[in-house]
């Protein structure tokens, strides 16, 4: 049976709100790199000590995603997102007063990370609840802000740091982060809604969910490798700095196109979402593996085409692991499942990039790391084929309510 | 190295450095002859050069073969030196047997330097010996062949490494660190000094000045000036000087001390924007819901409940384990 549900209307307003939230969460995370240099200079600490600030922030966000989901289920997404926005801003404002690196760990790391954790899962789940047929498109759009904001924030924060030093820049970043609060307010008053569980821990006992978690973990391990190492790969292939940087830009543009295409195509409903997800995962794996191979030709055009292919597949894939959740766990458990998913897949993500770095260190170049990253995605696709009812032509019925819900 | 071009239109330039007496760091060749945008070295009259340990006076030679119309050569001078500069010109198409040549320093002609040069081996030669003893002797020395060709030798103490061209910003009450570095490849200075511009001249910064606010650390290739407890009057231009036998090489940077009010302005602006947005959204909602209550209970735009109800109905819509979400 096709789920009859909402599509659009106020949902698109929430897509815009989620778009903004994502810039203030993940976009700000990516800006830490600019502050890195300032902190090393000011505090005189090692690069590793300063790197911990960002690591703590990201890890806290991912870990507390489940808490955010649970609280969102208990008290309504609106309050939780607004509280999360407040904490995010507060952490950054307090960080501007830091006199030791440890202060930054606590403020930029823990407090802001906690705020971020409270925002993502409830906000995403709310958007998902407002769409049925256009879900993939809506999510793809709202997630596209991450790349765009990193792009725009770099010059902005460069300017802020030059005018006001890192202290002033953090102060202003905190105020910017407070914009999450009106975004959360847009969610509107929460109605009496039946939520089957706070943290949806029951999903852990279900094979479809576990398969998805496993697959997305592998996806996470390989997904970010080209994002981070593409420039280095380009330089290693003897392209100029600008050429190598342009590879990333072209991948970024292709990402947006792929995102829109994938959203439109998936929402047409010609194919089951699980099949679409598996296909894109495998295509992405192939395109990542293709990247180092393309550098063997020595032709810049060939490598650019490979980068565009990668960007397209990458954008096409991103929203799908999220948009498929309601089908797998049921709408009532989406928020909790989302929080859990974030937390569980983050481990793989944390391992993925250092692993590729390690492979590069021992082989002297990025060839093997890209192949390994691509293979992770192919494995993810294979794992997805073990999804129960994978080979049936219609979506299976939703899992029955589990009595062991927390 | 490629063979010299006999044809005047050839654009190859050769550099020959011959050290008569082998002393390292005597006269070093700056590798980057294409950069002409380096800030000129400021000469400092009021500062007396330190007494360098007595070393036998060094000599050096720089020779440039010119095939075009002009060329610029940077010469790094570390200690007092007697420098032989030689210009070799391949000439133009006229091939006059005799032409006049002369030397200038910083644009001013050196009167005694006029000479006639003859065409030897199809080239014209101009040579002169210069005593570079102190900072005043540094500058641009040019050899000029008739009105046609010129070679500029820019004699200077080692330039300091990259300086930040944007001002350094810091807050009142905070500390700031200013750094000056000398390139790894260049000679290391004998000493480092710091100065602050007080409107008319540079004033040397002493570490034991009242308040103990300054701290200077000196390494071989870099120096740091730390100023604690900043006040707005600390704003201004600061100079670091790398001291060499021949003189001091200066770099400068600007410090701007601001109060917290500066970033506070955009901060408060954004805060106001956030509050206004939240107020507007909540107010809009209040008036919206009032209208709805007046028109009677109808389906809400928020359909979140429908889906979960629909699905829970499959199992048991009114299960006791279901929780109600508070509004």
Short mmCIF file of N, CA and C in Angstrom, two decimals, chain B residues 39-174:
data_model
loop_
_atom_site.label_atom_id
_atom_site.label_comp_id
_atom_site.label_asym_id
_atom_site.label_seq_id
_atom_site.Cartn_x
_atom_site.Cartn_y
_atom_site.Cartn_z
N UNK B 39 59.90 45.07 -0.18
CA UNK B 39 59.95 46.43 0.37
C UNK B 39 61.41 46.89 0.47
N UNK B 40 61.64 48.12 0.16
CA UNK B 40 63.04 48.58 0.24
C UNK B 40 63.50 48.59 1.67
N UNK B 41 64.76 48.35 1.83
CA UNK B 41 65.34 48.38 3.18
C UNK B 41 65.42 49.83 3.64
N UNK B 42 64.94 50.08 4.84
CA UNK B 42 64.99 51.46 5.33
C UNK B 42 66.33 51.70 5.98
N UNK B 43 66.90 52.77 5.65
CA UNK B 43 68.18 53.08 6.30
C UNK B 43 67.90 53.90 7.53
N UNK B 44 68.65 53.63 8.54
CA UNK B 44 68.42 54.24 9.84
C UNK B 44 69.63 55.08 10.20
N UNK B 45 69.49 56.38 10.23
CA UNK B 45 70.67 57.16 10.61
C UNK B 45 70.90 57.21 12.11
N UNK B 46 69.85 57.42 12.91
CA UNK B 46 70.14 57.63 14.34
C UNK B 46 70.73 56.40 15.02
N UNK B 47 70.52 55.26 14.42
CA UNK B 47 71.00 54.06 15.10
C UNK B 47 72.44 53.80 14.67
N UNK B 48 73.32 53.74 15.60
CA UNK B 48 74.72 53.48 15.24
C UNK B 48 74.94 52.00 15.08
N UNK B 49 75.64 51.62 14.06
CA UNK B 49 75.89 50.19 13.85
C UNK B 49 76.74 49.66 15.00
N UNK B 50 76.50 48.43 15.37
CA UNK B 50 77.27 47.87 16.48
C UNK B 50 78.72 47.68 16.06
N UNK B 51 79.58 47.64 17.02
CA UNK B 51 81.00 47.44 16.71
C UNK B 51 81.19 45.98 16.34
N UNK B 52 81.48 45.73 15.09
CA UNK B 52 81.65 44.35 14.65
C UNK B 52 83.05 43.89 15.04
N UNK B 53 83.18 42.62 15.32
CA UNK B 53 84.53 42.11 15.64
C UNK B 53 85.45 42.36 14.45
N UNK B 54 86.67 42.73 14.74
CA UNK B 54 87.60 43.08 13.68
C UNK B 54 87.93 41.86 12.83
N UNK B 55 87.50 41.89 11.59
CA UNK B 55 87.85 40.81 10.67
C UNK B 55 88.60 41.44 9.51
N UNK B 56 89.46 40.71 8.90
CA UNK B 56 90.13 41.27 7.72
C UNK B 56 89.06 41.62 6.69
N UNK B 57 89.19 42.76 6.04
CA UNK B 57 88.15 43.23 5.14
C UNK B 57 87.98 42.26 3.99
N UNK B 58 86.73 41.86 3.77
CA UNK B 58 86.47 40.86 2.75
C UNK B 58 86.28 41.53 1.41
N UNK B 59 86.50 40.77 0.38
CA UNK B 59 86.27 41.30 -0.96
C UNK B 59 85.40 40.33 -1.73
N UNK B 60 84.78 40.87 -2.73
CA UNK B 60 83.92 40.02 -3.54
C UNK B 60 83.75 40.63 -4.90
N UNK B 61 83.19 39.84 -5.76
CA UNK B 61 82.97 40.35 -7.11
C UNK B 61 81.62 39.89 -7.61
N UNK B 62 80.97 40.79 -8.33
CA UNK B 62 79.74 40.37 -9.01
C UNK B 62 79.84 40.82 -10.45
N UNK B 63 79.50 39.92 -11.32
CA UNK B 63 79.60 40.25 -12.74
C UNK B 63 78.32 39.90 -13.44
N UNK B 64 77.86 40.78 -14.29
CA UNK B 64 76.62 40.52 -15.02
C UNK B 64 76.86 40.75 -16.49
N UNK B 65 76.41 39.81 -17.29
CA UNK B 65 76.48 39.99 -18.74
C UNK B 65 75.12 40.46 -19.21
N UNK B 66 75.09 41.61 -19.83
CA UNK B 66 73.82 42.19 -20.25
C UNK B 66 73.66 42.06 -21.75
N UNK B 67 72.54 41.50 -22.15
CA UNK B 67 72.32 41.40 -23.59
C UNK B 67 71.11 42.21 -24.02
N UNK B 68 70.33 42.66 -23.09
CA UNK B 68 69.17 43.46 -23.46
C UNK B 68 69.46 44.92 -23.20
N UNK B 69 68.46 45.63 -22.68
CA UNK B 69 68.67 47.03 -22.38
C UNK B 69 68.95 47.29 -20.92
N UNK B 70 68.33 46.52 -20.06
CA UNK B 70 68.68 46.64 -18.65
C UNK B 70 68.41 45.35 -17.89
N UNK B 71 68.97 45.34 -16.70
CA UNK B 71 68.86 44.16 -15.84
C UNK B 71 69.02 44.61 -14.40
N UNK B 72 68.34 43.91 -13.51
CA UNK B 72 68.47 44.23 -12.09
C UNK B 72 69.03 43.03 -11.35
N UNK B 73 70.01 43.29 -10.52
CA UNK B 73 70.68 42.21 -9.79
C UNK B 73 70.65 42.52 -8.31
N UNK B 74 70.13 41.58 -7.51
CA UNK B 74 70.11 41.83 -6.07
C UNK B 74 71.34 41.24 -5.43
N UNK B 75 71.97 42.05 -4.63
CA UNK B 75 73.18 41.57 -3.95
C UNK B 75 72.97 41.70 -2.46
N UNK B 76 73.13 40.59 -1.76
CA UNK B 76 72.92 40.61 -0.33
C UNK B 76 74.26 40.85 0.36
N UNK B 77 74.32 41.86 1.19
CA UNK B 77 75.57 42.20 1.87
C UNK B 77 75.37 42.00 3.37
N UNK B 78 76.25 41.25 3.98
CA UNK B 78 76.12 40.95 5.41
C UNK B 78 77.12 41.75 6.23
N UNK B 79 78.35 41.77 5.77
CA UNK B 79 79.41 42.47 6.51
C UNK B 79 80.08 43.47 5.59
N UNK B 80 80.82 44.42 6.17
CA UNK B 80 81.56 45.36 5.31
C UNK B 80 82.42 44.60 4.31
N UNK B 81 82.41 45.09 3.09
CA UNK B 81 83.08 44.36 2.03
C UNK B 81 83.56 45.32 0.97
N UNK B 82 84.64 44.93 0.29
CA UNK B 82 85.06 45.68 -0.89
C UNK B 82 84.55 44.92 -2.10
N UNK B 83 83.67 45.54 -2.82
CA UNK B 83 82.95 44.83 -3.86
C UNK B 83 83.38 45.31 -5.24
N UNK B 84 83.78 44.36 -6.07
CA UNK B 84 84.08 44.67 -7.47
C UNK B 84 82.86 44.37 -8.30
N UNK B 85 82.29 45.39 -8.90
CA UNK B 85 81.14 45.16 -9.76
C UNK B 85 81.58 45.25 -11.21
N UNK B 86 81.12 44.30 -11.99
CA UNK B 86 81.53 44.28 -13.38
C UNK B 86 80.31 44.15 -14.28
N UNK B 87 80.23 44.99 -15.27
CA UNK B 87 79.13 44.87 -16.23
C UNK B 87 79.72 44.54 -17.59
N UNK B 88 79.16 43.57 -18.23
CA UNK B 88 79.62 43.18 -19.56
C UNK B 88 78.45 43.33 -20.51
N UNK B 89 78.61 44.15 -21.53
CA UNK B 89 77.49 44.39 -22.43
C UNK B 89 77.82 43.86 -23.81
N UNK B 90 76.90 43.15 -24.39
CA UNK B 90 77.16 42.59 -25.72
C UNK B 90 76.95 43.63 -26.81
N UNK B 91 76.51 44.81 -26.40
CA UNK B 91 76.43 45.88 -27.39
C UNK B 91 75.16 45.87 -28.20
N UNK B 92 75.05 46.91 -29.01
CA UNK B 92 73.90 46.97 -29.91
C UNK B 92 74.38 46.76 -31.34
N UNK B 93 73.54 47.09 -32.32
CA UNK B 93 73.93 46.79 -33.70
C UNK B 93 74.92 47.82 -34.26
N UNK B 94 75.14 48.90 -33.50
CA UNK B 94 76.03 49.92 -34.04
C UNK B 94 77.50 49.50 -33.95
N UNK B 95 77.80 48.85 -32.89
CA UNK B 95 79.16 48.33 -32.73
C UNK B 95 80.21 49.43 -32.80
N UNK B 96 79.98 50.49 -32.04
CA UNK B 96 80.98 51.56 -31.98
C UNK B 96 82.23 51.04 -31.28
N UNK B 97 83.39 51.48 -31.74
CA UNK B 97 84.62 50.98 -31.10
C UNK B 97 84.79 51.51 -29.69
N UNK B 98 84.21 52.70 -29.42
CA UNK B 98 84.40 53.33 -28.11
C UNK B 98 83.08 53.89 -27.63
N UNK B 99 82.72 53.61 -26.41
CA UNK B 99 81.55 54.31 -25.86
C UNK B 99 81.86 54.74 -24.44
N UNK B 100 81.13 55.78 -23.99
CA UNK B 100 81.34 56.22 -22.61
C UNK B 100 80.41 55.47 -21.68
N UNK B 101 80.98 55.16 -20.53
CA UNK B 101 80.15 54.52 -19.51
C UNK B 101 80.41 55.21 -18.19
N UNK B 102 79.44 55.09 -17.27
CA UNK B 102 79.65 55.67 -15.95
C UNK B 102 78.78 54.91 -14.94
N UNK B 103 79.02 55.28 -13.68
CA UNK B 103 78.29 54.60 -12.59
C UNK B 103 77.44 55.61 -11.85
N UNK B 104 76.33 55.12 -11.29
CA UNK B 104 75.52 55.97 -10.42
C UNK B 104 75.24 55.20 -9.14
N UNK B 105 74.99 55.99 -8.08
CA UNK B 105 74.50 55.37 -6.86
C UNK B 105 73.18 56.02 -6.51
N UNK B 106 72.17 55.21 -6.38
CA UNK B 106 70.83 55.69 -6.06
C UNK B 106 70.41 56.81 -7.00
N UNK B 107 70.80 56.67 -8.26
CA UNK B 107 70.37 57.65 -9.26
C UNK B 107 71.32 58.81 -9.44
N UNK B 108 72.17 59.04 -8.46
CA UNK B 108 73.10 60.17 -8.59
C UNK B 108 74.39 59.71 -9.25
N UNK B 109 74.80 60.44 -10.27
CA UNK B 109 76.01 60.06 -10.99
C UNK B 109 77.25 60.20 -10.11
N UNK B 110 78.08 59.20 -10.19
CA UNK B 110 79.36 59.28 -9.49
C UNK B 110 80.34 59.96 -10.44
N UNK B 111 80.71 61.17 -10.13
CA UNK B 111 81.46 61.99 -11.08
C UNK B 111 82.72 61.34 -11.58
N UNK B 112 83.45 60.76 -10.67
CA UNK B 112 84.76 60.23 -11.07
C UNK B 112 84.67 58.94 -11.86
N UNK B 113 83.46 58.52 -12.16
CA UNK B 113 83.36 57.19 -12.74
C UNK B 113 83.30 57.21 -14.26
N UNK B 114 83.30 58.38 -14.89
CA UNK B 114 83.22 58.41 -16.35
C UNK B 114 84.43 57.72 -16.96
N UNK B 115 84.18 56.88 -17.93
CA UNK B 115 85.31 56.23 -18.59
C UNK B 115 84.91 55.85 -20.01
N UNK B 116 85.93 55.70 -20.81
CA UNK B 116 85.69 55.20 -22.17
C UNK B 116 85.93 53.72 -22.17
N UNK B 117 85.02 52.98 -22.72
CA UNK B 117 85.27 51.55 -22.80
C UNK B 117 85.38 51.15 -24.25
N UNK B 118 86.26 50.22 -24.48
CA UNK B 118 86.49 49.76 -25.84
C UNK B 118 85.84 48.42 -26.06
N UNK B 119 85.56 48.18 -27.29
CA UNK B 119 84.97 46.90 -27.64
C UNK B 119 86.06 45.84 -27.58
N UNK B 120 85.94 44.90 -26.65
CA UNK B 120 86.92 43.82 -26.51
C UNK B 120 86.18 42.50 -26.65
N UNK B 121 86.65 41.64 -27.49
CA UNK B 121 86.00 40.33 -27.72
C UNK B 121 84.52 40.55 -27.99
N UNK B 122 84.20 41.59 -28.70
CA UNK B 122 82.82 41.87 -29.06
C UNK B 122 81.97 42.29 -27.87
N UNK B 123 82.59 42.73 -26.80
CA UNK B 123 81.85 43.21 -25.65
C UNK B 123 82.44 44.50 -25.11
N UNK B 124 81.59 45.19 -24.35
CA UNK B 124 82.06 46.36 -23.62
C UNK B 124 82.13 46.01 -22.14
N UNK B 125 83.12 46.52 -21.45
CA UNK B 125 83.29 46.19 -20.03
C UNK B 125 83.28 47.46 -19.19
N UNK B 126 82.63 47.41 -18.09
CA UNK B 126 82.70 48.48 -17.10
C UNK B 126 82.98 47.84 -15.76
N UNK B 127 84.03 48.30 -15.11
CA UNK B 127 84.34 47.73 -13.81
C UNK B 127 84.58 48.85 -12.83
N UNK B 128 84.17 48.60 -11.58
CA UNK B 128 84.49 49.57 -10.55
C UNK B 128 84.52 48.88 -9.20
N UNK B 129 85.36 49.39 -8.35
CA UNK B 129 85.46 48.83 -7.01
C UNK B 129 84.76 49.76 -6.03
N UNK B 130 83.95 49.18 -5.19
CA UNK B 130 83.22 49.99 -4.22
C UNK B 130 83.51 49.49 -2.81
N UNK B 131 83.64 50.45 -1.90
CA UNK B 131 83.82 50.09 -0.49
C UNK B 131 82.47 50.15 0.20
N UNK B 132 81.98 49.03 0.57
CA UNK B 132 80.70 49.00 1.27
C UNK B 132 81.02 48.80 2.75
N UNK B 133 81.02 49.89 3.46
CA UNK B 133 81.47 49.85 4.85
C UNK B 133 80.32 49.92 5.82
N UNK B 134 79.33 50.72 5.48
CA UNK B 134 78.26 50.92 6.45
C UNK B 134 76.94 51.04 5.72
N UNK B 135 75.92 51.31 6.47
CA UNK B 135 74.57 51.33 5.94
C UNK B 135 74.41 52.35 4.81
N UNK B 136 75.11 53.48 4.90
CA UNK B 136 74.96 54.50 3.84
C UNK B 136 75.47 54.00 2.52
N UNK B 137 76.39 53.06 2.58
CA UNK B 137 76.97 52.57 1.32
C UNK B 137 76.06 51.58 0.61
N UNK B 138 75.03 51.14 1.29
CA UNK B 138 74.09 50.24 0.62
C UNK B 138 73.20 51.06 -0.30
N UNK B 139 72.62 50.42 -1.26
CA UNK B 139 71.73 51.14 -2.18
C UNK B 139 71.81 50.53 -3.55
N UNK B 140 71.41 51.30 -4.53
CA UNK B 140 71.40 50.81 -5.90
C UNK B 140 72.57 51.41 -6.66
N UNK B 141 73.45 50.55 -7.10
CA UNK B 141 74.58 50.98 -7.92
C UNK B 141 74.30 50.57 -9.35
N UNK B 142 74.41 51.51 -10.26
CA UNK B 142 74.11 51.18 -11.66
C UNK B 142 75.29 51.52 -12.54
N UNK B 143 75.54 50.62 -13.49
CA UNK B 143 76.52 50.93 -14.52
C UNK B 143 75.74 51.26 -15.78
N UNK B 144 76.16 52.31 -16.45
CA UNK B 144 75.39 52.74 -17.61
C UNK B 144 76.31 52.85 -18.81
N UNK B 145 75.94 52.16 -19.87
CA UNK B 145 76.70 52.20 -21.13
C UNK B 145 76.07 53.24 -22.03
N UNK B 146 76.75 54.38 -22.20
CA UNK B 146 76.17 55.43 -23.05
C UNK B 146 74.77 55.71 -22.56
N UNK B 147 73.86 56.01 -23.45
CA UNK B 147 72.48 56.17 -23.01
C UNK B 147 71.67 54.89 -23.18
N UNK B 148 72.35 53.80 -23.51
CA UNK B 148 71.64 52.64 -24.03
C UNK B 148 71.30 51.56 -23.02
N UNK B 149 72.30 51.18 -22.28
CA UNK B 149 72.11 49.97 -21.47
C UNK B 149 72.48 50.22 -20.03
N UNK B 150 71.84 49.48 -19.13
CA UNK B 150 72.04 49.73 -17.70
C UNK B 150 71.89 48.44 -16.93
N UNK B 151 72.73 48.28 -15.93
CA UNK B 151 72.55 47.18 -14.99
C UNK B 151 72.46 47.76 -13.59
N UNK B 152 71.42 47.41 -12.87
CA UNK B 152 71.27 47.88 -11.48
C UNK B 152 71.71 46.79 -10.53
N UNK B 153 72.59 47.14 -9.63
CA UNK B 153 72.94 46.23 -8.55
C UNK B 153 72.30 46.77 -7.28
N UNK B 154 71.39 46.02 -6.71
CA UNK B 154 70.76 46.50 -5.48
C UNK B 154 71.47 45.84 -4.32
N UNK B 155 72.24 46.65 -3.60
CA UNK B 155 72.99 46.14 -2.46
C UNK B 155 72.17 46.36 -1.21
N UNK B 156 71.93 45.28 -0.48
CA UNK B 156 71.13 45.41 0.73
C UNK B 156 71.48 44.32 1.71
N UNK B 157 71.19 44.61 2.96
CA UNK B 157 71.30 43.56 3.98
C UNK B 157 70.19 42.55 3.72
N UNK B 158 70.32 41.33 4.22
CA UNK B 158 69.31 40.31 3.93
C UNK B 158 67.91 40.79 4.28
N UNK B 159 67.00 40.63 3.32
CA UNK B 159 65.62 41.02 3.59
C UNK B 159 64.99 40.07 4.58
N UNK B 160 64.11 40.63 5.38
CA UNK B 160 63.38 39.77 6.29
C UNK B 160 62.35 38.95 5.54
N UNK B 161 61.97 37.85 6.12
CA UNK B 161 60.99 36.96 5.49
C UNK B 161 59.65 37.64 5.35
N UNK B 162 58.68 36.89 4.91
CA UNK B 162 57.34 37.45 4.67
C UNK B 162 56.77 38.15 5.87
N UNK B 163 56.37 39.39 5.66
CA UNK B 163 55.73 40.11 6.74
C UNK B 163 54.25 40.18 6.47
N UNK B 164 53.46 40.12 7.50
CA UNK B 164 52.02 40.25 7.33
C UNK B 164 51.70 41.65 6.90
N UNK B 165 50.99 41.78 5.81
CA UNK B 165 50.68 43.14 5.39
C UNK B 165 49.40 43.63 6.06
N UNK B 166 48.58 42.71 6.57
CA UNK B 166 47.38 43.15 7.27
C UNK B 166 47.74 43.43 8.72
N UNK B 167 47.06 44.39 9.32
CA UNK B 167 47.40 44.70 10.72
C UNK B 167 47.07 43.54 11.65
N UNK B 168 47.87 43.43 12.70
CA UNK B 168 47.61 42.43 13.73
C UNK B 168 46.62 43.05 14.70
N UNK B 169 45.58 42.32 15.00
CA UNK B 169 44.54 42.86 15.87
C UNK B 169 44.58 42.16 17.21
N UNK B 170 44.38 42.93 18.27
CA UNK B 170 44.30 42.33 19.59
C UNK B 170 43.42 43.18 20.49
N UNK B 171 43.05 42.64 21.62
CA UNK B 171 42.11 43.33 22.49
C UNK B 171 42.80 43.98 23.68
N UNK B 172 42.14 45.03 24.19
CA UNK B 172 42.63 45.70 25.39
C UNK B 172 42.69 44.69 26.52
N UNK B 173 43.82 44.64 27.21
CA UNK B 173 43.98 43.71 28.32
C UNK B 173 44.53 42.36 27.91
N UNK B 174 44.50 42.08 26.63
CA UNK B 174 45.00 40.79 26.14
C UNK B 174 46.49 40.93 25.83
#
